[in-house]
GROMACS .gro file of C-alpha atoms in nm:
model
   77
    1MET     CA    1  -2.358   1.825   0.988
    2LYS     CA    2  -2.201   1.741   1.377
    3THR     CA    3  -1.940   1.499   1.386
    4ILE     CA    4  -1.859   1.307   1.738
    5ILE     CA    5  -1.456   1.299   1.822
    6PHE     CA    6  -1.253   1.124   2.045
    7VAL     CA    7  -0.933   1.345   2.135
    8TYR     CA    8  -0.619   1.269   2.324
    9GLY     CA    9  -0.260   1.483   2.358
   10THR     CA   10  -0.216   1.832   2.264
   11LEU     CA   11  -0.600   1.837   2.167
   12ARG     CA   12  -0.720   1.806   2.493
   13GLN     CA   13  -0.829   2.114   2.781
   14ASN     CA   14  -0.509   2.321   2.886
   15TYR     CA   15  -0.299   2.187   2.561
   16HIS     CA   16  -0.184   2.389   2.291
   17ASN     CA   17  -0.371   2.263   2.019
   18HIS     CA   18  -0.689   2.277   2.248
   19ALA     CA   19  -0.774   2.604   2.025
   20TYR     CA   20  -0.877   2.442   1.718
   21LEU     CA   21  -1.174   2.300   1.940
   22ASN     CA   22  -1.300   2.643   2.053
   23SER     CA   23  -1.636   2.609   1.884
   24ALA     CA   24  -1.674   2.234   1.986
   25ASN     CA   25  -1.893   2.078   2.217
   26PHE     CA   26  -1.744   1.923   2.503
   27LEU     CA   27  -1.943   1.618   2.577
   28GLY     CA   28  -1.662   1.455   2.824
   29GLU     CA   29  -1.354   1.273   2.921
   30ALA     CA   30  -1.305   0.947   2.800
   31LYS     CA   31  -1.095   0.614   2.765
   32THR     CA   32  -1.073   0.377   2.512
   33GLN     CA   33  -1.212   0.046   2.506
   34ASP     CA   34  -0.940  -0.115   2.391
   35LYS     CA   35  -0.574  -0.102   2.544
   36PHE     CA   36  -0.299   0.071   2.267
   37VAL     CA   37   0.052   0.190   2.280
   38MET     CA   38   0.135   0.580   2.248
   39TYR     CA   39   0.402   0.701   2.099
   40PHE     CA   40   0.584   1.079   2.083
   41ASN     CA   41   0.776   1.135   1.792
   42GLY     CA   42   0.933   1.441   1.968
   43ARG     CA   43   0.603   1.668   1.771
   44ILE     CA   44   0.287   1.506   1.828
   45PRO     CA   45   0.175   1.218   2.038
   46PHE     CA   46   0.002   0.879   1.830
   47VAL     CA   47  -0.129   0.589   1.908
   48SER     CA   48  -0.089   0.276   1.758
   49GLU     CA   49  -0.265  -0.074   1.755
   50SER     CA   50   0.142  -0.278   1.763
   51GLN     CA   51   0.131  -0.310   2.127
   52SER     CA   52  -0.192  -0.382   2.417
   53ILE     CA   53  -0.015  -0.167   2.653
   54SER     CA   54  -0.309   0.082   2.817
   55HIS     CA   55  -0.643   0.250   2.748
   56ILE     CA   56  -0.602   0.602   2.621
   57MET     CA   57  -0.785   0.895   2.847
   58GLY     CA   58  -0.936   1.185   2.643
   59GLU     CA   59  -1.182   1.376   2.584
   60ILE     CA   60  -1.523   1.361   2.324
   61TYR     CA   61  -1.644   1.669   2.138
   62GLU     CA   62  -1.906   1.730   1.869
   63VAL     CA   63  -1.757   1.937   1.600
   64ASP     CA   64  -1.883   2.115   1.284
   65ASP     CA   65  -1.779   2.013   0.927
   66LEU     CA   66  -1.523   2.352   0.984
   67THR     CA   67  -1.402   2.235   1.289
   68LEU     CA   68  -1.321   1.914   1.160
   69ALA     CA   69  -1.194   2.031   0.830
   70ARG     CA   70  -0.935   2.204   1.047
   71LEU     CA   71  -0.883   1.930   1.265
   72ASP     CA   72  -0.803   1.708   0.960
   73GLU     CA   73  -0.558   1.998   0.812
   74LEU     CA   74  -0.363   2.006   1.149
   75GLU     CA   75  -0.325   1.615   1.147
   76GLY     CA   76  -0.221   1.597   0.796
   77CYS     CA   77  -0.470   1.432   0.668
   0.00000   0.00000   0.00000
């Protein structure tokens, strides 16, 4: 099965975790419709709905189940 995902931060092209998406199909760049706030905890960026600051820029990919499972592992899900 294929899943469409939105990524930001270190999963984007030219960042250190992008290798997780080597087998994914890049569909294009995108930004969130709503505004959020982005934080960096010293290790990873994360988005919160606690404030409406700005749109989040990212990329859209189509991934298979194995890639999605690896991403869940990376994100601690």
